[in-house]
Amino acid sequence: MKKVSIFFCFLFLCCLSLGAQVQSWIRINQLGYLPNSIKVAVFISNEDLATLDFEVKDAVNNTVVFTNKGVSANAQRWGMKHAARMNFSKVIKDGEYYIESNGVKSPPFKINTNVYDGSADFLLTYMRQQRCGYNPYLDAECHQKDGFIVDHPTRTGEYIDVRGGWHDASDYLQYLTTSANATFQMMFAWQQNPDKTIFADEYDALGKKGKNGIPDILDEIRWGLDWMVKMNPDSAVMFNQIADDRDHASMRLPTEDKVDYGWGAGTGRPVYFITGERQGLGKHINRTTGVSSSAGKFASAFALGADIFKDIDPAFSTLMKGKAGAAYNFAETKLGNTQTACLKSPYFYEEDNFVDDVELAAAVKYNLSKDGSWLKKADYWGQLEEVTPWMELGRARHYQFYPFVNLGHYYLSQSNDYSVRAKYIRFMKNGLEAIAKRAKEQDDPFMNGIPFIWCSNNLVAAAITQAHLYQEASGDNSYAEMEAALRDWLLGCNPWGTSMICGFPKSGDSSTRPHSAYVDIMKDIPYGGLVDGPIYRHIYESLLGIHLVYDDEYAPFQFGEAVYHDDPGDYSSNEPTMDGTASLSYYLSAMQKAGKDQAKMVTDSQGAIVRKDIDKKVIRLIFSADVAFEGAPVILKTLDKHNIKGSFFLTGNCLRTKEHEDIIKQLIKKGHYVGAHSDKHILYASWDDRQHTLVSSDSLVQDLRRNMYELARVGVDTSKVNYYLPPSEWYNTENVKLIELEGKKVINFTPGIRTAADYTTPDMKNYKSSQELIDLLYAFEKEQGLNGAVILIHPGTHKDRKDKLYLHLDEIIRNLKSKGYTFDHF
């Protein structure tokens, strides 16, 4: 349901009174953008328009801060006449803005390092609402008589206590398949970002308001693991689900669930034993072939749980460790997939793959232990499914290829074995390339190559997770724009202009009328729940029992390839799912971490990092050299004296100069950062007009790559060369973006610090003596401080400059140390 301000309501009514009808829209990420991120809005229109021009305006004073031309895209895919992608990534200043083009304005949006703050925790609101056994949202117990074993050769009909866990979606079914994945996804989020400033402590273990000294995500993880222990009471005894499709009886609260499964109304539900054979208590049965998919999920969750809780609850950790090993062994006893069971209808989770689950279990064990035997096992299984099939095929039956993202590949991309690492980075890339290729073939304005099958938003969450992890593992930014586009898709940059997370962001247009009992009965919102998402029109039209309750507010946007409704009557596109919600916890926490990292840095107007760790009294000394390098021995001796690691950015010219070989080897051996500074020290941008690029994209990239080759040749581990100092310390935004696409962060000295003028000679108008440069540095420190500052000193200068600044390095270091500064390298 759309949430609009009084002003916009008034404006809308005025337009109606004038007989006007909006025909064009600008879609944006309603949550906002991090300053140093790709930012692209999408313009769609039912009109034939003449211009692609757009303006970004300051929302406070309406002044234009940026202008550009959009890039036309295929509007017909979404039933429109005109569409364009509008890139405004160059706008990096904190503030509130809007975009204007062809007489229409976008909603206002923020650019800030804190836009994602609290987003990962917000998802937990829905997870707590989905709790079974005790539900903190209702402050009441439910399903206290679960349950009765079915399909066991000797124990069928026996009572077993399996209370706990989460309800799967708006129904009250509980699946090991989705619950184990949800538990693992949240653990992965914490493992990757174990930060109590990202994951807060506002609720206790029962999910009730109140701190308990443990981050809320760990409380939620523990809730899932405790239930999984009950579902795996012995090494070869596992259960796969509670209840079946008899649950689909009516909208009701979980505390009022009176469905009769044969033991009396509301007196217990069936608990399906994992047999490794086809299952179903009625005429409809699934296509189960083995135990590995479910056993593998038990094993990976228990293995990671053992590590996460080793200091919090050692006894529980020990239990997890033992169960992880037993579950892995069980996974290998009857290879195959375990599907969920049905009874009334032929609808079930059709998971067909299992090697990814066994791979993940082994990969987690390897990641934690570095035991080569686990690497061998994980690699064996991982090679059997290089790409998650839905990514490659662009299609799938319901939950056919699950989990939707293979995190085992990421763990193996972190291997100490270079060949294994390279292999799994390639596998991750291949999956992303398949998605990107579909988007390109469609010329989709939203860069969306996701198949719009049921739960398409879960696939989007999987794709952005893999894209983010791939970039981290490889340093390759090839899919950064697609990642941004798919992230923005979930947060409002889609044809319908709505966020797919219920009630989020608070001030935006988001799903507020999903298919949920809490909406239907309590007139409340399942806050934080990720809804299923857009679905192919032909699938939607084939489904039974869909009757929209309200007039379709998104009617103008339902003529494209997929449809979406914010209506409780549409269970296909607008039902929140527990596993889909949990699957976003890693990504949103990673975005929040990125914001925190950006808040610690300052970038210049072109996007280069010019201060790093501004929250600390830390300085980075950098030394850039082309051919002249005569001062390097003096600098190295001074750094050694003060036990400081410096950062040396060297050109290919420098690296190829024979007389520099010994000192460069010493720099590497002593652990100083040795990075790239171009190969031939070419000038990227005009001194007179900075935005005028002087070098072609191909030439710049080839020059950088040759520099990297030379670094590797002299013994530098180029996998750790993540920062790049452009030649002459002069560049423009276009150069920076191109270098970032090569996986390097561009850095430069802090503006206002004049030490880089130590290259000048007495015959130059801008000549500065060393003492003048030192005095200016101290004056800058007094006025602005040097927290996170980058200070550049040239280790070699023209022979006509006799007054070498590097000879004063000892004095500079001693003075700044006396003021409380420490020194670090990149």
PDB file of C-alpha atoms in Angstrom, residues 138-311:
ATOM      1  CA  LEU A 138       1.042 -12.506  20.220  1.00  0.00           C
ATOM      2  CA  ASP A 139       2.650 -13.147  23.620  1.00  0.00           C
ATOM      3  CA  ALA A 140       1.016 -16.547  23.546  1.00  0.00           C
ATOM      4  CA  GLU A 141       1.787 -20.205  23.001  1.00  0.00           C
ATOM      5  CA  CYS A 142       0.747 -22.171  19.939  1.00  0.00           C
ATOM      6  CA  HIS A 143       1.074 -25.733  18.615  1.00  0.00           C
ATOM      7  CA  GLN A 144       1.918 -27.103  22.041  1.00  0.00           C
ATOM      8  CA  LYS A 145       0.974 -30.665  21.148  1.00  0.00           C
ATOM      9  CA  ASP A 146       3.369 -31.164  18.221  1.00  0.00           C
ATOM     10  CA  GLY A 147       3.560 -33.778  17.172  1.00  0.00           C
ATOM     11  CA  PHE A 148       3.031 -37.368  16.015  1.00  0.00           C
ATOM     12  CA  ILE A 149       5.565 -39.277  13.943  1.00  0.00           C
ATOM     13  CA  VAL A 150       4.443 -40.477  10.525  1.00  0.00           C
ATOM     14  CA  ASP A 151       6.185 -42.613   7.875  1.00  0.00           C
ATOM     15  CA  HIS A 152       8.519 -44.286  10.361  1.00  0.00           C
ATOM     16  CA  PRO A 153       8.785 -48.091  10.035  1.00  0.00           C
ATOM     17  CA  THR A 154       8.279 -48.707  13.770  1.00  0.00           C
ATOM     18  CA  ARG A 155       7.430 -45.405  15.497  1.00  0.00           C
ATOM     19  CA  THR A 156       4.495 -44.084  13.443  1.00  0.00           C
ATOM     20  CA  GLY A 157       1.890 -42.563  15.752  1.00  0.00           C
ATOM     21  CA  GLU A 158       4.390 -41.965  18.549  1.00  0.00           C
ATOM     22  CA  TYR A 159       4.397 -38.521  20.165  1.00  0.00           C
ATOM     23  CA  ILE A 160       7.588 -36.453  19.851  1.00  0.00           C
ATOM     24  CA  ASP A 161       8.231 -32.975  21.211  1.00  0.00           C
ATOM     25  CA  VAL A 162       9.153 -30.775  18.238  1.00  0.00           C
ATOM     26  CA  ARG A 163       7.801 -27.474  19.523  1.00  0.00           C
ATOM     27  CA  GLY A 164       9.639 -24.369  18.371  1.00  0.00           C
ATOM     28  CA  GLY A 165      11.051 -23.083  15.111  1.00  0.00           C
ATOM     29  CA  TRP A 166       9.231 -20.790  12.707  1.00  0.00           C
ATOM     30  CA  HIS A 167       6.080 -20.976  10.642  1.00  0.00           C
ATOM     31  CA  ASP A 168       7.067 -21.133   6.993  1.00  0.00           C
ATOM     32  CA  ALA A 169       4.926 -18.282   5.654  1.00  0.00           C
ATOM     33  CA  SER A 170       1.320 -17.228   6.183  1.00  0.00           C
ATOM     34  CA  ASP A 171       0.455 -20.871   6.739  1.00  0.00           C
ATOM     35  CA  TYR A 172       1.727 -22.744   9.793  1.00  0.00           C
ATOM     36  CA  LEU A 173       3.639 -25.511   8.064  1.00  0.00           C
ATOM     37  CA  GLN A 174       7.209 -25.995   9.262  1.00  0.00           C
ATOM     38  CA  TYR A 175       9.877 -27.307   6.943  1.00  0.00           C
ATOM     39  CA  LEU A 176      13.404 -28.353   7.804  1.00  0.00           C
ATOM     40  CA  THR A 177      14.331 -27.345   4.250  1.00  0.00           C
ATOM     41  CA  THR A 178      13.558 -23.661   4.667  1.00  0.00           C
ATOM     42  CA  SER A 179      14.177 -23.409   8.417  1.00  0.00           C
ATOM     43  CA  ALA A 180      17.684 -24.865   8.233  1.00  0.00           C
ATOM     44  CA  ASN A 181      18.532 -22.529   5.370  1.00  0.00           C
ATOM     45  CA  ALA A 182      17.119 -19.540   7.252  1.00  0.00           C
ATOM     46  CA  THR A 183      19.159 -20.470  10.320  1.00  0.00           C
ATOM     47  CA  PHE A 184      22.308 -20.843   8.260  1.00  0.00           C
ATOM     48  CA  GLN A 185      21.751 -17.564   6.405  1.00  0.00           C
ATOM     49  CA  MET A 186      21.504 -15.670   9.690  1.00  0.00           C
ATOM     50  CA  MET A 187      24.594 -17.440  11.034  1.00  0.00           C
ATOM     51  CA  PHE A 188      26.464 -16.551   7.853  1.00  0.00           C
ATOM     52  CA  ALA A 189      25.450 -12.916   8.318  1.00  0.00           C
ATOM     53  CA  TRP A 190      26.859 -12.922  11.839  1.00  0.00           C
ATOM     54  CA  GLN A 191      30.000 -14.839  10.854  1.00  0.00           C
ATOM     55  CA  GLN A 192      30.792 -12.319   8.114  1.00  0.00           C
ATOM     56  CA  ASN A 193      29.795  -9.239  10.121  1.00  0.00           C
ATOM     57  CA  PRO A 194      30.094 -10.062  13.847  1.00  0.00           C
ATOM     58  CA  ASP A 195      29.462  -6.485  14.890  1.00  0.00           C
ATOM     59  CA  LYS A 196      27.221  -5.507  17.788  1.00  0.00           C
ATOM     60  CA  THR A 197      26.781  -2.055  16.253  1.00  0.00           C
ATOM     61  CA  ILE A 198      25.166  -3.737  13.228  1.00  0.00           C
ATOM     62  CA  PHE A 199      23.160  -6.355  15.121  1.00  0.00           C
ATOM     63  CA  ALA A 200      21.705  -4.784  18.232  1.00  0.00           C
ATOM     64  CA  ASP A 201      20.440  -6.255  21.501  1.00  0.00           C
ATOM     65  CA  GLU A 202      16.876  -5.048  22.040  1.00  0.00           C
ATOM     66  CA  TYR A 203      15.045  -8.349  22.658  1.00  0.00           C
ATOM     67  CA  ASP A 204      15.527 -11.327  24.938  1.00  0.00           C
ATOM     68  CA  ALA A 205      15.828 -15.000  24.033  1.00  0.00           C
ATOM     69  CA  LEU A 206      12.030 -15.385  23.863  1.00  0.00           C
ATOM     70  CA  GLY A 207      11.813 -12.489  21.429  1.00  0.00           C
ATOM     71  CA  LYS A 208      10.261 -10.151  23.972  1.00  0.00           C
ATOM     72  CA  LYS A 209      11.323  -6.538  24.277  1.00  0.00           C
ATOM     73  CA  GLY A 210      14.287  -6.217  26.611  1.00  0.00           C
ATOM     74  CA  LYS A 211      18.048  -6.674  26.439  1.00  0.00           C
ATOM     75  CA  ASN A 212      19.715  -9.926  27.458  1.00  0.00           C
ATOM     76  CA  GLY A 213      23.332  -9.171  26.552  1.00  0.00           C
ATOM     77  CA  ILE A 214      23.191 -11.171  23.321  1.00  0.00           C
ATOM     78  CA  PRO A 215      22.637  -9.658  19.844  1.00  0.00           C
ATOM     79  CA  ASP A 216      19.111 -10.355  18.679  1.00  0.00           C
ATOM     80  CA  ILE A 217      20.249 -12.238  15.598  1.00  0.00           C
ATOM     81  CA  LEU A 218      22.022 -14.764  17.833  1.00  0.00           C
ATOM     82  CA  ASP A 219      18.826 -15.212  19.839  1.00  0.00           C
ATOM     83  CA  GLU A 220      16.976 -15.915  16.593  1.00  0.00           C
ATOM     84  CA  ILE A 221      19.680 -18.300  15.412  1.00  0.00           C
ATOM     85  CA  ARG A 222      19.509 -20.177  18.720  1.00  0.00           C
ATOM     86  CA  TRP A 223      15.734 -20.466  18.359  1.00  0.00           C
ATOM     87  CA  GLY A 224      16.260 -22.173  15.005  1.00  0.00           C
ATOM     88  CA  LEU A 225      19.080 -24.444  16.163  1.00  0.00           C
ATOM     89  CA  ASP A 226      17.164 -25.594  19.248  1.00  0.00           C
ATOM     90  CA  TRP A 227      14.297 -26.667  17.008  1.00  0.00           C
ATOM     91  CA  MET A 228      16.657 -28.420  14.606  1.00  0.00           C
ATOM     92  CA  VAL A 229      18.056 -30.441  17.520  1.00  0.00           C
ATOM     93  CA  LYS A 230      14.530 -31.652  18.242  1.00  0.00           C
ATOM     94  CA  MET A 231      14.087 -32.526  14.555  1.00  0.00           C
ATOM     95  CA  ASN A 232      17.303 -34.592  14.676  1.00  0.00           C
ATOM     96  CA  PRO A 233      17.091 -36.446  18.003  1.00  0.00           C
ATOM     97  CA  ASP A 234      19.538 -39.186  17.004  1.00  0.00           C
ATOM     98  CA  SER A 235      22.309 -39.654  14.436  1.00  0.00           C
ATOM     99  CA  ALA A 236      20.157 -41.531  11.909  1.00  0.00           C
ATOM    100  CA  VAL A 237      16.786 -40.109  12.965  1.00  0.00           C
ATOM    101  CA  MET A 238      15.766 -36.945  11.162  1.00  0.00           C
ATOM    102  CA  PHE A 239      12.434 -35.294  10.526  1.00  0.00           C
ATOM    103  CA  ASN A 240      11.718 -33.057   7.560  1.00  0.00           C
ATOM    104  CA  GLN A 241       8.472 -31.237   8.297  1.00  0.00           C
ATOM    105  CA  ILE A 242       5.600 -30.617  10.659  1.00  0.00           C
ATOM    106  CA  ALA A 243       2.049 -30.617   9.220  1.00  0.00           C
ATOM    107  CA  ASP A 244       1.159 -30.792   5.535  1.00  0.00           C
ATOM    108  CA  ASP A 245      -1.162 -29.056   3.085  1.00  0.00           C
ATOM    109  CA  ARG A 246      -4.212 -29.838   5.196  1.00  0.00           C
ATOM    110  CA  ASP A 247      -2.977 -26.694   6.957  1.00  0.00           C
ATOM    111  CA  HIS A 248      -4.355 -24.608   4.059  1.00  0.00           C
ATOM    112  CA  ALA A 249      -7.771 -24.392   5.644  1.00  0.00           C
ATOM    113  CA  SER A 250      -8.439 -20.717   6.386  1.00  0.00           C
ATOM    114  CA  MET A 251      -6.933 -17.487   7.617  1.00  0.00           C
ATOM    115  CA  ARG A 252      -6.435 -17.857  11.356  1.00  0.00           C
ATOM    116  CA  LEU A 253      -3.983 -16.921  14.052  1.00  0.00           C
ATOM    117  CA  PRO A 254      -1.516 -19.648  15.060  1.00  0.00           C
ATOM    118  CA  THR A 255      -3.056 -19.740  18.538  1.00  0.00           C
ATOM    119  CA  GLU A 256      -6.387 -20.641  16.908  1.00  0.00           C
ATOM    120  CA  ASP A 257      -5.102 -23.443  14.683  1.00  0.00           C
ATOM    121  CA  LYS A 258      -7.726 -26.179  15.006  1.00  0.00           C
ATOM    122  CA  VAL A 259      -6.914 -28.272  11.946  1.00  0.00           C
ATOM    123  CA  ASP A 260      -7.569 -31.963  12.582  1.00  0.00           C
ATOM    124  CA  TYR A 261      -4.809 -34.235  11.274  1.00  0.00           C
ATOM    125  CA  GLY A 262      -6.402 -37.368  12.661  1.00  0.00           C
ATOM    126  CA  TRP A 263      -5.715 -36.945  16.370  1.00  0.00           C
ATOM    127  CA  GLY A 264      -8.485 -34.436  17.042  1.00  0.00           C
ATOM    128  CA  ALA A 265      -8.851 -30.724  16.227  1.00  0.00           C
ATOM    129  CA  GLY A 266      -5.727 -28.843  17.293  1.00  0.00           C
ATOM    130  CA  THR A 267      -4.337 -31.806  19.224  1.00  0.00           C
ATOM    131  CA  GLY A 268      -1.131 -32.371  17.313  1.00  0.00           C
ATOM    132  CA  ARG A 269       0.317 -32.377  13.824  1.00  0.00           C
ATOM    133  CA  PRO A 270       2.167 -34.993  11.762  1.00  0.00           C
ATOM    134  CA  VAL A 271       5.964 -35.016  11.941  1.00  0.00           C
ATOM    135  CA  TYR A 272       7.403 -36.518   8.765  1.00  0.00           C
ATOM    136  CA  PHE A 273      10.289 -38.933   9.223  1.00  0.00           C
ATOM    137  CA  ILE A 274      13.034 -38.713   6.590  1.00  0.00           C
ATOM    138  CA  THR A 275      12.910 -42.056   4.783  1.00  0.00           C
ATOM    139  CA  GLY A 276      14.925 -41.255   1.677  1.00  0.00           C
ATOM    140  CA  GLU A 277      11.953 -42.570  -0.312  1.00  0.00           C
ATOM    141  CA  ARG A 278       8.971 -40.925  -2.007  1.00  0.00           C
ATOM    142  CA  GLN A 279       6.480 -39.655   0.557  1.00  0.00           C
ATOM    143  CA  GLY A 280       2.840 -38.652   0.831  1.00  0.00           C
ATOM    144  CA  LEU A 281       0.013 -39.849   3.054  1.00  0.00           C
ATOM    145  CA  GLY A 282      -2.621 -39.436   0.342  1.00  0.00           C
ATOM    146  CA  LYS A 283      -2.781 -39.871  -3.401  1.00  0.00           C
ATOM    147  CA  HIS A 284      -0.202 -37.170  -4.027  1.00  0.00           C
ATOM    148  CA  ILE A 285       3.400 -38.084  -3.323  1.00  0.00           C
ATOM    149  CA  ASN A 286       6.696 -36.294  -3.840  1.00  0.00           C
ATOM    150  CA  ARG A 287       9.778 -37.394  -5.781  1.00  0.00           C
ATOM    151  CA  THR A 288      12.267 -37.884  -2.930  1.00  0.00           C
ATOM    152  CA  THR A 289      15.345 -39.924  -3.915  1.00  0.00           C
ATOM    153  CA  GLY A 290      17.532 -39.824  -0.793  1.00  0.00           C
ATOM    154  CA  VAL A 291      18.440 -38.112   2.464  1.00  0.00           C
ATOM    155  CA  SER A 292      21.392 -35.926   1.459  1.00  0.00           C
ATOM    156  CA  SER A 293      19.724 -32.545   0.896  1.00  0.00           C
ATOM    157  CA  SER A 294      18.150 -32.460   4.348  1.00  0.00           C
ATOM    158  CA  ALA A 295      20.999 -34.192   6.160  1.00  0.00           C
ATOM    159  CA  GLY A 296      23.443 -31.820   4.505  1.00  0.00           C
ATOM    160  CA  LYS A 297      21.451 -28.845   5.750  1.00  0.00           C
ATOM    161  CA  PHE A 298      21.481 -30.241   9.285  1.00  0.00           C
ATOM    162  CA  ALA A 299      25.253 -30.766   9.027  1.00  0.00           C
ATOM    163  CA  SER A 300      26.168 -27.305   7.748  1.00  0.00           C
ATOM    164  CA  ALA A 301      23.939 -25.496  10.263  1.00  0.00           C
ATOM    165  CA  PHE A 302      25.225 -27.543  13.193  1.00  0.00           C
ATOM    166  CA  ALA A 303      28.858 -27.091  12.097  1.00  0.00           C
ATOM    167  CA  LEU A 304      28.591 -23.316  11.846  1.00  0.00           C
ATOM    168  CA  GLY A 305      26.494 -23.196  15.015  1.00  0.00           C
ATOM    169  CA  ALA A 306      29.235 -25.020  16.910  1.00  0.00           C
ATOM    170  CA  ASP A 307      31.694 -22.295  15.975  1.00  0.00           C
ATOM    171  CA  ILE A 308      29.381 -19.361  16.660  1.00  0.00           C
ATOM    172  CA  PHE A 309      28.366 -20.592  20.118  1.00  0.00           C
ATOM    173  CA  LYS A 310      31.758 -21.938  21.243  1.00  0.00           C
ATOM    174  CA  ASP A 311      32.328 -18.979  23.571  1.00  0.00           C
TER     175      ASP A 311
END
